[in-house]
Amino acid sequence: MTMPPRTTSSYPTLTVIALATMALSGCATLPSSGIPQEPALDVPTHWSSTAPEGQGVVVGNWWHSFGDPTLNALVDAALDANPDLTIAVARLTQARALGSGVRAERRPRIDAVAGAERGRNSSAEPKTERTAVGLRAAWEVDLFDRTTLAMRAAEDDAEGALQALQAARISLAADVSTAYLELRTLAQRLTLQREAIHIAQRQIEVSQHKLAAGHATSSDVEHRRRELAEKQATMTQLNGEYQMQLHRLSLLLGDSQVPQLENLHLPIASPAPPSLLLPVELLERRPDVLHQAHALDAALARAGMARREVYPSLQIAWQRGKERIAQAGGSAAPQLVIGYGLSISLPLLDGGRIRTNIAIREAQVQEAMAVYEKALLEALIDAETALTQWSMADESLLERQRAESAAAIAARNATSLYEAGMADLELVLAAQLSHLHTRDALAQAIGSHGVAAIGLRRAFAGEI
């Protein structure tokens, strides 16, 4: 559309439009929203579980505190190739691109325009040709912060996507570390189970010799065979769990090939617990909570945008170009045409679309608030659970260490009695088997202690 050339009569028109905008904005109002702006959850001041005395807060590469190069390499490989992280990175890129698009909407737009027409107004007039070429600019004035709110919502979306990526990285590092520690625990238990099977086979041999000498019954032999079968079944189950953990680790690493790991039968020491934050400090640091907080802020901004749709919109336009009008087949010199103007629009009758959109946006705010409150509660419960698991694992490890020490002494005493001729081989084998059972329980306790150490770092980590 060609704008009219600038004339002095335009100034009163612009003044009238500006005054009309102010007047209409005062008439187009809605009742205030009753949506709460803050969550109703009461955050405790201290943890209900006893917090351990730690050494420094959880750092980004907390898995290095285990002192295992293999674990470090596995976590680094997962952070580079895990498909869930690839998805999260793509979502962050999309959110940032959308934010750039929203910011572009705030700036004036300039287009190059060109056109040609041929026709006539009536049959009595000769045909005319009209050609025009030039530039056209338009800019919508952000009178009521509609575009400002849109930009704020886009920025919250991008920041929320970044926090979601951080939360995914923390969970991935914890899952890889847990899978690796469980693999090491299973490898140690498999080694112990092989020893137990060997002892059970020797017990069968001793029972058979006693049966031949008339010092045992066939029931004693069958009892030993049943015990051997149970240990072999346990061995099969542990092998299956080991293979499943390997495949789980492969998935976390984003590789279809099962990783080749060495020296898994060696024990791993759990690091000391970290210094723990207070509940309020934790909620201000947890990326999963921050992700939902930004989602709530974005929903509030979009609800504000919807409520501002009842206000008038004001647009400034400007055009400059050259235009030529001549009879068909004739010629005429092009003329410079410059025009500008203001336009105002106000919704009067839309069938309830604006109010429906407002209701939808406010319902989305209520949903985002509920999700945010749930994230707060889950973070607090997650931390309390991690503290409880650590306390239980720490106490259980001490008890298992005492039991293993006692069983080791009993096995040595039985061997000494056998060598002195005061006990038979069956007593020695039973003592050795009991010692193996306590060693198996201790290996599980060490693994649980390491998993609890990972849980503490997962719960209190802020970023990676």
GROMACS .gro file of C-alpha atoms in nm:
model
  464
    1MET     CA    1   0.000   0.000   0.000
    2THR     CA    2   0.139   0.341  -0.099
    3MET     CA    3   0.134   0.593   0.182
    4PRO     CA    4   0.013   0.947   0.125
    5PRO     CA    5   0.279   1.211   0.090
    6ARG     CA    6   0.367   1.412   0.395
    7THR     CA    7   0.148   1.715   0.452
    8THR     CA    8   0.100   1.957   0.737
    9SER     CA    9  -0.248   1.815   0.801
   10SER     CA   10  -0.090   1.493   0.925
   11TYR     CA   11   0.010   1.639   1.260
   12PRO     CA   12  -0.343   1.686   1.398
   13THR     CA   13  -0.429   1.334   1.282
   14LEU     CA   14  -0.134   1.185   1.466
   15THR     CA   15  -0.224   1.376   1.779
   16VAL     CA   16  -0.581   1.246   1.767
   17ILE     CA   17  -0.457   0.888   1.725
   18ALA     CA   18  -0.220   0.916   2.022
   19LEU     CA   19  -0.495   1.060   2.243
   20ALA     CA   20  -0.732   0.786   2.132
   21THR     CA   21  -0.475   0.526   2.225
   22MET     CA   22  -0.451   0.659   2.578
   23ALA     CA   23  -0.827   0.678   2.613
   24LEU     CA   24  -0.890   0.329   2.483
   25SER     CA   25  -0.623   0.182   2.707
   26GLY     CA   26  -0.811   0.318   3.005
   27CYS     CA   27  -1.135   0.153   2.894
   28ALA     CA   28  -0.992  -0.188   2.799
   29THR     CA   29  -0.926  -0.340   3.141
   30LEU     CA   30  -0.972  -0.679   3.299
   31PRO     CA   31  -1.011  -0.780   3.661
   32SER     CA   32  -0.680  -0.865   3.827
   33SER     CA   33  -0.571  -1.228   3.827
   34GLY     CA   34  -0.595  -1.420   4.154
   35ILE     CA   35  -0.306  -1.654   4.071
   36PRO     CA   36  -0.048  -1.668   4.353
   37GLN     CA   37   0.299  -1.553   4.253
   38GLU     CA   38   0.487  -1.760   4.514
   39PRO     CA   39   0.464  -2.131   4.610
   40ALA     CA   40   0.277  -2.223   4.925
   41LEU     CA   41   0.533  -2.484   5.035
   42ASP     CA   42   0.701  -2.420   5.371
   43VAL     CA   43   1.075  -2.479   5.338
   44PRO     CA   44   1.235  -2.617   5.657
   45THR     CA   45   1.532  -2.437   5.807
   46HIS     CA   46   1.732  -2.755   5.881
   47TRP     CA   47   1.742  -3.118   5.773
   48SER     CA   48   1.557  -3.369   5.985
   49SER     CA   49   1.831  -3.629   5.924
   50THR     CA   50   2.171  -3.588   6.083
   51ALA     CA   51   2.402  -3.421   5.836
   52PRO     CA   52   2.759  -3.559   5.824
   53GLU     CA   53   3.059  -3.335   5.874
   54GLY     CA   54   3.194  -3.287   5.523
   55GLN     CA   55   3.490  -3.127   5.353
   56GLY     CA   56   3.382  -2.863   5.103
   57VAL     CA   57   3.070  -2.835   4.890
   58VAL     CA   58   3.003  -3.062   4.595
   59VAL     CA   59   3.222  -2.955   4.304
   60GLY     CA   60   3.141  -2.996   3.934
   61ASN     CA   61   3.357  -3.304   3.871
   62TRP     CA   62   3.271  -3.471   4.202
   63TRP     CA   63   3.328  -3.824   4.066
   64HIS     CA   64   3.703  -3.754   4.071
   65SER     CA   65   3.684  -3.778   4.450
   66PHE     CA   66   3.662  -4.160   4.414
   67GLY     CA   67   4.016  -4.162   4.279
   68ASP     CA   68   3.938  -4.411   3.999
   69PRO     CA   69   4.071  -4.324   3.650
   70THR     CA   70   3.836  -4.574   3.488
   71LEU     CA   71   3.535  -4.408   3.647
   72ASN     CA   72   3.659  -4.065   3.537
   73ALA     CA   73   3.696  -4.186   3.178
   74LEU     CA   74   3.350  -4.345   3.176
   75VAL     CA   75   3.175  -4.032   3.304
   76ASP     CA   76   3.361  -3.809   3.059
   77ALA     CA   77   3.269  -4.040   2.771
   78ALA     CA   78   2.902  -4.040   2.875
   79LEU     CA   79   2.892  -3.660   2.900
   80ASP     CA   80   3.022  -3.645   2.542
   81ALA     CA   81   2.800  -3.907   2.377
   82ASN     CA   82   2.487  -3.976   2.582
   83PRO     CA   83   2.176  -3.941   2.359
   84ASP     CA   84   1.966  -3.778   2.633
   85LEU     CA   85   2.224  -3.501   2.664
   86THR     CA   86   2.219  -3.458   2.286
   87ILE     CA   87   1.843  -3.408   2.305
   88ALA     CA   88   1.879  -3.159   2.592
   89VAL     CA   89   2.144  -2.962   2.401
   90ALA     CA   90   1.917  -2.946   2.095
   91ARG     CA   91   1.632  -2.815   2.311
   92LEU     CA   92   1.860  -2.548   2.455
   93THR     CA   93   1.964  -2.444   2.105
   94GLN     CA   94   1.598  -2.420   1.999
   95ALA     CA   95   1.507  -2.212   2.305
   96ARG     CA   96   1.792  -1.969   2.242
   97ALA     CA   97   1.700  -1.939   1.875
   98LEU     CA   98   1.337  -1.867   1.967
   99GLY     CA   99   1.459  -1.601   2.209
  100SER     CA  100   1.658  -1.436   1.932
  101GLY     CA  101   1.345  -1.437   1.716
  102VAL     CA  102   1.141  -1.268   1.987
  103ARG     CA  103   1.406  -1.002   2.037
  104ALA     CA  104   1.400  -0.938   1.660
  105GLU     CA  105   1.026  -0.864   1.684
  106ARG     CA  106   1.103  -0.561   1.901
  107ARG     CA  107   1.310  -0.396   1.630
  108PRO     CA  108   1.176  -0.205   1.330
  109ARG     CA  109   1.136  -0.401   1.010
  110ILE     CA  110   1.253  -0.265   0.676
  111ASP     CA  111   1.145  -0.422   0.346
  112ALA     CA  112   1.234  -0.348  -0.013
  113VAL     CA  113   0.913  -0.320  -0.217
  114ALA     CA  114   0.844  -0.306  -0.587
  115GLY     CA  115   0.528  -0.337  -0.791
  116ALA     CA  116   0.372  -0.281  -1.131
  117GLU     CA  117   0.005  -0.234  -1.224
  118ARG     CA  118  -0.189  -0.182  -1.547
  119GLY     CA  119  -0.556  -0.097  -1.573
  120ARG     CA  120  -0.813   0.182  -1.578
  121ASN     CA  121  -1.079   0.318  -1.353
  122SER     CA  122  -1.359   0.314  -1.616
  123SER     CA  123  -1.408   0.216  -1.977
  124ALA     CA  124  -1.399   0.580  -2.080
  125GLU     CA  125  -1.048   0.634  -1.951
  126PRO     CA  126  -0.734   0.505  -2.124
  127LYS     CA  127  -0.538   0.233  -1.960
  128THR     CA  128  -0.258   0.344  -1.731
  129GLU     CA  129   0.062   0.184  -1.612
  130ARG     CA  130   0.191   0.232  -1.257
  131THR     CA  131   0.530   0.117  -1.128
  132ALA     CA  132   0.682   0.178  -0.788
  133VAL     CA  133   1.002   0.081  -0.609
  134GLY     CA  134   1.134   0.179  -0.265
  135LEU     CA  135   1.170   0.095   0.102
  136ARG     CA  136   0.905   0.038   0.366
  137ALA     CA  137   0.958   0.032   0.744
  138ALA     CA  138   0.720  -0.061   1.024
  139TRP     CA  139   0.751  -0.073   1.400
  140GLU     CA  140   0.496  -0.162   1.666
  141VAL     CA  141   0.530   0.054   1.974
  142ASP     CA  142   0.552  -0.156   2.291
  143LEU     CA  143   0.308   0.063   2.485
  144PHE     CA  144   0.188  -0.204   2.725
  145ASP     CA  145   0.499  -0.428   2.745
  146ARG     CA  146   0.357  -0.705   2.528
  147THR     CA  147   0.685  -0.764   2.344
  148THR     CA  148   0.882  -0.709   2.664
  149LEU     CA  149   0.687  -0.989   2.829
  150ALA     CA  150   0.735  -1.208   2.522
  151MET     CA  151   1.109  -1.153   2.540
  152ARG     CA  152   1.108  -1.226   2.913
  153ALA     CA  153   0.920  -1.551   2.854
  154ALA     CA  154   1.168  -1.653   2.583
  155GLU     CA  155   1.463  -1.576   2.810
  156ASP     CA  156   1.309  -1.787   3.087
  157ASP     CA  157   1.256  -2.069   2.839
  158ALA     CA  158   1.622  -2.057   2.738
  159GLU     CA  159   1.745  -2.040   3.097
  160GLY     CA  160   1.511  -2.323   3.193
  161ALA     CA  161   1.647  -2.535   2.908
  162LEU     CA  162   2.001  -2.465   3.031
  163GLN     CA  163   1.908  -2.574   3.384
  164ALA     CA  164   1.739  -2.886   3.244
  165LEU     CA  165   2.066  -2.968   3.065
  166GLN     CA  166   2.259  -2.922   3.389
  167ALA     CA  167   2.016  -3.150   3.574
  168ALA     CA  168   2.050  -3.413   3.301
  169ARG     CA  169   2.431  -3.397   3.324
  170ILE     CA  170   2.421  -3.444   3.703
  171SER     CA  171   2.183  -3.739   3.674
  172LEU     CA  172   2.393  -3.894   3.399
  173ALA     CA  173   2.717  -3.867   3.597
  174ALA     CA  174   2.544  -4.020   3.900
  175ASP     CA  175   2.389  -4.302   3.693
  176VAL     CA  176   2.723  -4.389   3.529
  177SER     CA  177   2.901  -4.382   3.865
  178THR     CA  178   2.632  -4.599   4.025
  179ALA     CA  179   2.640  -4.851   3.740
  180TYR     CA  180   3.019  -4.869   3.760
  181LEU     CA  181   3.022  -4.922   4.138
  182GLU     CA  182   2.753  -5.188   4.109
  183LEU     CA  183   2.960  -5.362   3.842
  184ARG     CA  184   3.259  -5.363   4.075
  185THR     CA  185   3.047  -5.499   4.358
  186LEU     CA  186   2.911  -5.775   4.133
  187ALA     CA  187   3.262  -5.860   4.010
  188GLN     CA  188   3.383  -5.898   4.370
  189ARG     CA  189   3.081  -6.109   4.463
  190LEU     CA  190   3.139  -6.334   4.160
  191THR     CA  191   3.497  -6.393   4.273
  192LEU     CA  192   3.379  -6.479   4.624
  193GLN     CA  193   3.103  -6.701   4.486
  194ARG     CA  194   3.355  -6.904   4.287
  195GLU     CA  195   3.550  -6.963   4.606
  196ALA     CA  196   3.229  -7.063   4.785
  197ILE     CA  197   3.146  -7.313   4.508
  198HIS     CA  198   3.494  -7.461   4.536
  199ILE     CA  199   3.453  -7.504   4.913
  200ALA     CA  200   3.105  -7.656   4.865
  201GLN     CA  201   3.254  -7.910   4.624
  202ARG     CA  202   3.518  -8.003   4.881
  203GLN     CA  203   3.242  -8.042   5.142
  204ILE     CA  204   3.070  -8.292   4.915
  205GLU     CA  205   3.397  -8.486   4.882
  206VAL     CA  206   3.440  -8.491   5.262
  207SER     CA  207   3.081  -8.609   5.309
  208GLN     CA  208   3.129  -8.885   5.053
  209HIS     CA  209   3.445  -9.006   5.230
  210LYS     CA  210   3.259  -9.006   5.563
  211LEU     CA  211   2.973  -9.197   5.400
  212ALA     CA  212   3.215  -9.459   5.274
  213ALA     CA  213   3.365  -9.485   5.624
  214GLY     CA  214   3.025  -9.512   5.786
  215HIS     CA  215   3.048  -9.176   5.962
  216ALA     CA  216   2.778  -9.001   5.753
  217THR     CA  217   2.453  -9.078   5.578
  218SER     CA  218   2.339  -9.031   5.221
  219SER     CA  219   2.118  -8.747   5.348
  220ASP     CA  220   2.431  -8.559   5.454
  221VAL     CA  221   2.572  -8.593   5.105
  222GLU     CA  222   2.248  -8.477   4.942
  223HIS     CA  223   2.237  -8.183   5.179
  224ARG     CA  224   2.582  -8.075   5.063
  225ARG     CA  225   2.478  -8.119   4.699
  226ARG     CA  226   2.174  -7.901   4.756
  227GLU     CA  227   2.393  -7.630   4.905
  228LEU     CA  228   2.622  -7.651   4.602
  229ALA     CA  229   2.326  -7.621   4.365
  230GLU     CA  230   2.205  -7.311   4.550
  231LYS     CA  231   2.549  -7.152   4.522
  232GLN     CA  232   2.565  -7.233   4.152
  233ALA     CA  233   2.219  -7.077   4.105
  234THR     CA  234   2.339  -6.766   4.288
  235MET     CA  235   2.641  -6.761   4.058
  236THR     CA  236   2.413  -6.769   3.753
  237GLN     CA  237   2.200  -6.488   3.894
  238LEU     CA  238   2.504  -6.272   3.968
  239ASN     CA  239   2.636  -6.332   3.616
  240GLY     CA  240   2.302  -6.218   3.473
  241GLU     CA  241   2.299  -5.903   3.685
  242TYR     CA  242   2.657  -5.832   3.580
  243GLN     CA  243   2.569  -5.856   3.210
  244MET     CA  244   2.261  -5.635   3.256
  245GLN     CA  245   2.469  -5.370   3.430
  246LEU     CA  246   2.717  -5.379   3.143
  247HIS     CA  247   2.437  -5.319   2.891
  248ARG     CA  248   2.295  -5.042   3.109
  249LEU     CA  249   2.637  -4.878   3.116
  250SER     CA  250   2.657  -4.911   2.736
  251LEU     CA  251   2.329  -4.723   2.703
  252LEU     CA  252   2.449  -4.447   2.933
  253LEU     CA  253   2.767  -4.417   2.728
  254GLY     CA  254   2.566  -4.392   2.406
  255ASP     CA  255   2.746  -4.694   2.258
  256SER     CA  256   2.602  -5.027   2.147
  257GLN     CA  257   2.930  -5.202   2.229
  258VAL     CA  258   2.975  -5.341   2.581
  259PRO     CA  259   3.263  -5.154   2.749
  260GLN     CA  260   3.577  -5.353   2.830
  261LEU     CA  261   3.659  -5.300   3.197
  262GLU     CA  262   3.952  -5.438   3.394
  263ASN     CA  263   4.035  -5.495   3.760
  264LEU     CA  264   3.672  -5.473   3.864
  265HIS     CA  265   3.728  -5.730   4.138
  266LEU     CA  266   3.939  -5.478   4.333
  267PRO     CA  267   3.750  -5.286   4.606
  268ILE     CA  268   3.693  -4.911   4.577
  269ALA     CA  269   3.701  -4.671   4.870
  270SER     CA  270   3.415  -4.426   4.918
  271PRO     CA  271   3.519  -4.062   4.960
  272ALA     CA  272   3.430  -3.859   5.265
  273PRO     CA  273   3.088  -3.691   5.253
  274PRO     CA  274   3.072  -3.331   5.128
  275SER     CA  275   2.964  -3.033   5.332
  276LEU     CA  276   2.590  -2.998   5.299
  277LEU     CA  277   2.388  -2.689   5.224
  278LEU     CA  278   2.083  -2.578   5.419
  279PRO     CA  279   1.744  -2.651   5.259
  280VAL     CA  280   1.696  -2.297   5.128
  281GLU     CA  281   2.050  -2.290   4.989
  282LEU     CA  282   1.996  -2.625   4.820
  283LEU     CA  283   1.674  -2.512   4.650
  284GLU     CA  284   1.853  -2.206   4.518
  285ARG     CA  285   2.122  -2.429   4.366
  286ARG     CA  286   1.945  -2.739   4.234
  287PRO     CA  287   1.911  -2.714   3.853
  288ASP     CA  288   1.591  -2.923   3.840
  289VAL     CA  289   1.426  -2.674   4.077
  290LEU     CA  290   1.562  -2.377   3.884
  291HIS     CA  291   1.431  -2.531   3.562
  292GLN     CA  292   1.075  -2.536   3.698
  293ALA     CA  293   1.117  -2.188   3.848
  294HIS     CA  294   1.199  -2.048   3.504
  295ALA     CA  295   0.908  -2.242   3.354
  296LEU     CA  296   0.679  -2.072   3.607
  297ASP     CA  297   0.822  -1.728   3.526
  298ALA     CA  298   0.770  -1.793   3.155
  299ALA     CA  299   0.409  -1.898   3.216
  300LEU     CA  300   0.346  -1.583   3.422
  301ALA     CA  301   0.492  -1.366   3.144
  302ARG     CA  302   0.270  -1.532   2.882
  303ALA     CA  303  -0.033  -1.487   3.105
  304GLY     CA  304   0.053  -1.117   3.123
  305MET     CA  305   0.080  -1.106   2.744
  306ALA     CA  306  -0.264  -1.263   2.711
  307ARG     CA  307  -0.421  -1.008   2.945
  308ARG     CA  308  -0.266  -0.725   2.747
  309GLU     CA  309  -0.436  -0.836   2.428
  310VAL     CA  310  -0.740  -0.628   2.533
  311TYR     CA  311  -0.526  -0.313   2.507
  312PRO     CA  312  -0.485  -0.122   2.183
  313SER     CA  313  -0.182  -0.169   1.963
  314LEU     CA  314   0.000   0.120   1.797
  315GLN     CA  315   0.216   0.087   1.487
  316ILE     CA  316   0.439   0.342   1.317
  317ALA     CA  317   0.499   0.303   0.944
  318TRP     CA  318   0.725   0.484   0.695
  319GLN     CA  319   0.781   0.446   0.325
  320ARG     CA  320   1.007   0.608   0.069
  321GLY     CA  321   1.025   0.528  -0.300
  322LYS     CA  322   0.983   0.637  -0.659
  323GLU     CA  323   0.658   0.602  -0.846
  324ARG     CA  324   0.576   0.641  -1.216
  325ILE     CA  325   0.223   0.670  -1.356
  326ALA     CA  326   0.169   0.699  -1.732
  327GLN     CA  327  -0.077   0.601  -2.002
  328ALA     CA  328  -0.023   0.255  -2.148
  329GLY     CA  329   0.264   0.271  -2.395
  330GLY     CA  330   0.350   0.625  -2.286
  331SER     CA  331   0.624   0.759  -2.067
  332ALA     CA  332   0.642   0.972  -1.755
  333ALA     CA  333   0.914   1.081  -1.517
  334PRO     CA  334   0.922   0.896  -1.181
  335GLN     CA  335   0.832   1.099  -0.874
  336LEU     CA  336   0.970   1.072  -0.522
  337VAL     CA  337   0.705   0.964  -0.273
  338ILE     CA  338   0.759   0.977   0.105
  339GLY     CA  339   0.492   0.880   0.351
  340TYR     CA  340   0.453   0.790   0.716
  341GLY     CA  341   0.170   0.737   0.956
  342LEU     CA  342   0.030   0.583   1.270
  343SER     CA  343  -0.229   0.309   1.300
  344ILE     CA  344  -0.416   0.197   1.606
  345SER     CA  345  -0.626  -0.114   1.654
  346LEU     CA  346  -0.839  -0.230   1.943
  347PRO     CA  347  -1.032  -0.557   1.963
  348LEU     CA  348  -1.404  -0.492   2.001
  349LEU     CA  349  -1.573  -0.819   1.914
  350ASP     CA  350  -1.370  -1.140   1.891
  351GLY     CA  351  -1.617  -1.403   2.005
  352GLY     CA  352  -1.444  -1.444   2.342
  353ARG     CA  353  -1.110  -1.550   2.195
  354ILE     CA  354  -0.902  -1.318   2.412
  355ARG     CA  355  -1.074  -1.417   2.736
  356THR     CA  356  -1.042  -1.783   2.641
  357ASN     CA  357  -0.672  -1.737   2.579
  358ILE     CA  358  -0.639  -1.560   2.914
  359ALA     CA  359  -0.810  -1.852   3.087
  360ILE     CA  360  -0.577  -2.098   2.913
  361ARG     CA  361  -0.267  -1.903   3.008
  362GLU     CA  362  -0.374  -1.866   3.369
  363ALA     CA  363  -0.446  -2.238   3.387
  364GLN     CA  364  -0.095  -2.297   3.253
  365VAL     CA  365   0.039  -2.076   3.532
  366GLN     CA  366  -0.147  -2.286   3.787
  367GLU     CA  367   0.000  -2.600   3.632
  368ALA     CA  368   0.352  -2.451   3.632
  369MET     CA  369   0.311  -2.347   3.995
  370ALA     CA  370   0.203  -2.700   4.091
  371VAL     CA  371   0.499  -2.850   3.903
  372TYR     CA  372   0.733  -2.601   4.069
  373GLU     CA  373   0.602  -2.687   4.415
  374LYS     CA  374   0.641  -3.056   4.332
  375ALA     CA  375   1.002  -2.996   4.225
  376LEU     CA  376   1.070  -2.817   4.554
  377LEU     CA  377   0.921  -3.103   4.753
  378GLU     CA  378   1.105  -3.367   4.549
  379ALA     CA  379   1.437  -3.188   4.598
  380LEU     CA  380   1.387  -3.173   4.975
  381ILE     CA  381   1.279  -3.538   4.995
  382ASP     CA  382   1.566  -3.637   4.766
  383ALA     CA  383   1.817  -3.472   4.997
  384GLU     CA  384   1.660  -3.621   5.309
  385THR     CA  385   1.662  -3.966   5.146
  386ALA     CA  386   2.027  -3.929   5.046
  387LEU     CA  387   2.117  -3.831   5.403
  388THR     CA  388   1.928  -4.130   5.544
  389GLN     CA  389   2.088  -4.370   5.298
  390TRP     CA  390   2.434  -4.240   5.381
  391SER     CA  391   2.375  -4.275   5.755
  392MET     CA  392   2.241  -4.630   5.716
  393ALA     CA  393   2.518  -4.731   5.474
  394ASP     CA  394   2.787  -4.588   5.701
  395GLU     CA  395   2.654  -4.773   6.007
  396SER     CA  396   2.598  -5.094   5.810
  397LEU     CA  397   2.954  -5.084   5.675
  398LEU     CA  398   3.098  -5.063   6.025
  399GLU     CA  399   2.887  -5.360   6.139
  400ARG     CA  400   2.984  -5.566   5.834
  401GLN     CA  401   3.351  -5.489   5.892
  402ARG     CA  402   3.321  -5.614   6.251
  403ALA     CA  403   3.143  -5.930   6.136
  404GLU     CA  404   3.404  -6.001   5.868
  405SER     CA  405   3.687  -5.951   6.117
  406ALA     CA  406   3.525  -6.196   6.360
  407ALA     CA  407   3.464  -6.453   6.085
  408ALA     CA  408   3.827  -6.423   5.970
  409ILE     CA  409   3.946  -6.494   6.325
  410ALA     CA  410   3.711  -6.794   6.349
  411ALA     CA  411   3.843  -6.933   6.018
  412ARG     CA  412   4.205  -6.898   6.134
  413ASN     CA  413   4.125  -7.066   6.466
  414ALA     CA  414   3.955  -7.356   6.286
  415THR     CA  415   4.260  -7.400   6.064
  416SER     CA  416   4.489  -7.397   6.369
  417LEU     CA  417   4.274  -7.661   6.540
  418TYR     CA  418   4.279  -7.875   6.226
  419GLU     CA  419   4.655  -7.850   6.195
  420ALA     CA  420   4.686  -7.946   6.563
  421GLY     CA  421   4.468  -8.251   6.504
  422MET     CA  422   4.189  -8.122   6.728
  423ALA     CA  423   3.927  -8.067   6.454
  424ASP     CA  424   3.834  -8.228   6.125
  425LEU     CA  425   3.841  -8.077   5.776
  426GLU     CA  426   3.464  -8.027   5.772
  427LEU     CA  427   3.487  -7.773   6.054
  428VAL     CA  428   3.758  -7.582   5.866
  429LEU     CA  429   3.553  -7.575   5.544
  430ALA     CA  430   3.243  -7.457   5.732
  431ALA     CA  431   3.444  -7.177   5.895
  432GLN     CA  432   3.592  -7.075   5.560
  433LEU     CA  433   3.247  -7.075   5.399
  434SER     CA  434   3.109  -6.861   5.682
  435HIS     CA  435   3.397  -6.620   5.630
  436LEU     CA  436   3.316  -6.601   5.258
  437HIS     CA  437   2.955  -6.515   5.342
  438THR     CA  438   3.066  -6.227   5.563
  439ARG     CA  439   3.307  -6.109   5.292
  440ASP     CA  440   3.020  -6.115   5.043
  441ALA     CA  441   2.804  -5.912   5.280
  442LEU     CA  442   3.094  -5.671   5.333
  443ALA     CA  443   3.139  -5.628   4.955
  444GLN     CA  444   2.770  -5.540   4.926
  445ALA     CA  445   2.801  -5.296   5.217
  446ILE     CA  446   3.101  -5.127   5.054
  447GLY     CA  447   2.906  -5.099   4.729
  448SER     CA  448   2.603  -4.955   4.908
  449HIS     CA  449   2.832  -4.710   5.087
  450GLY     CA  450   2.970  -4.591   4.754
  451VAL     CA  451   2.623  -4.561   4.602
  452ALA     CA  452   2.515  -4.357   4.907
  453ALA     CA  453   2.818  -4.129   4.853
  454ILE     CA  454   2.704  -4.081   4.493
  455GLY     CA  455   2.350  -4.010   4.613
  456LEU     CA  456   2.472  -3.731   4.839
  457ARG     CA  457   2.658  -3.571   4.550
  458ARG     CA  458   2.363  -3.612   4.315
  459ALA     CA  459   2.130  -3.445   4.566
  460PHE     CA  460   2.361  -3.153   4.653
  461ALA     CA  461   2.531  -3.089   4.317
  462GLY     CA  462   2.464  -2.758   4.149
  463GLU     CA  463   2.619  -2.798   3.807
  464ILE     CA  464   2.868  -2.994   3.600
   0.00000   0.00000   0.00000
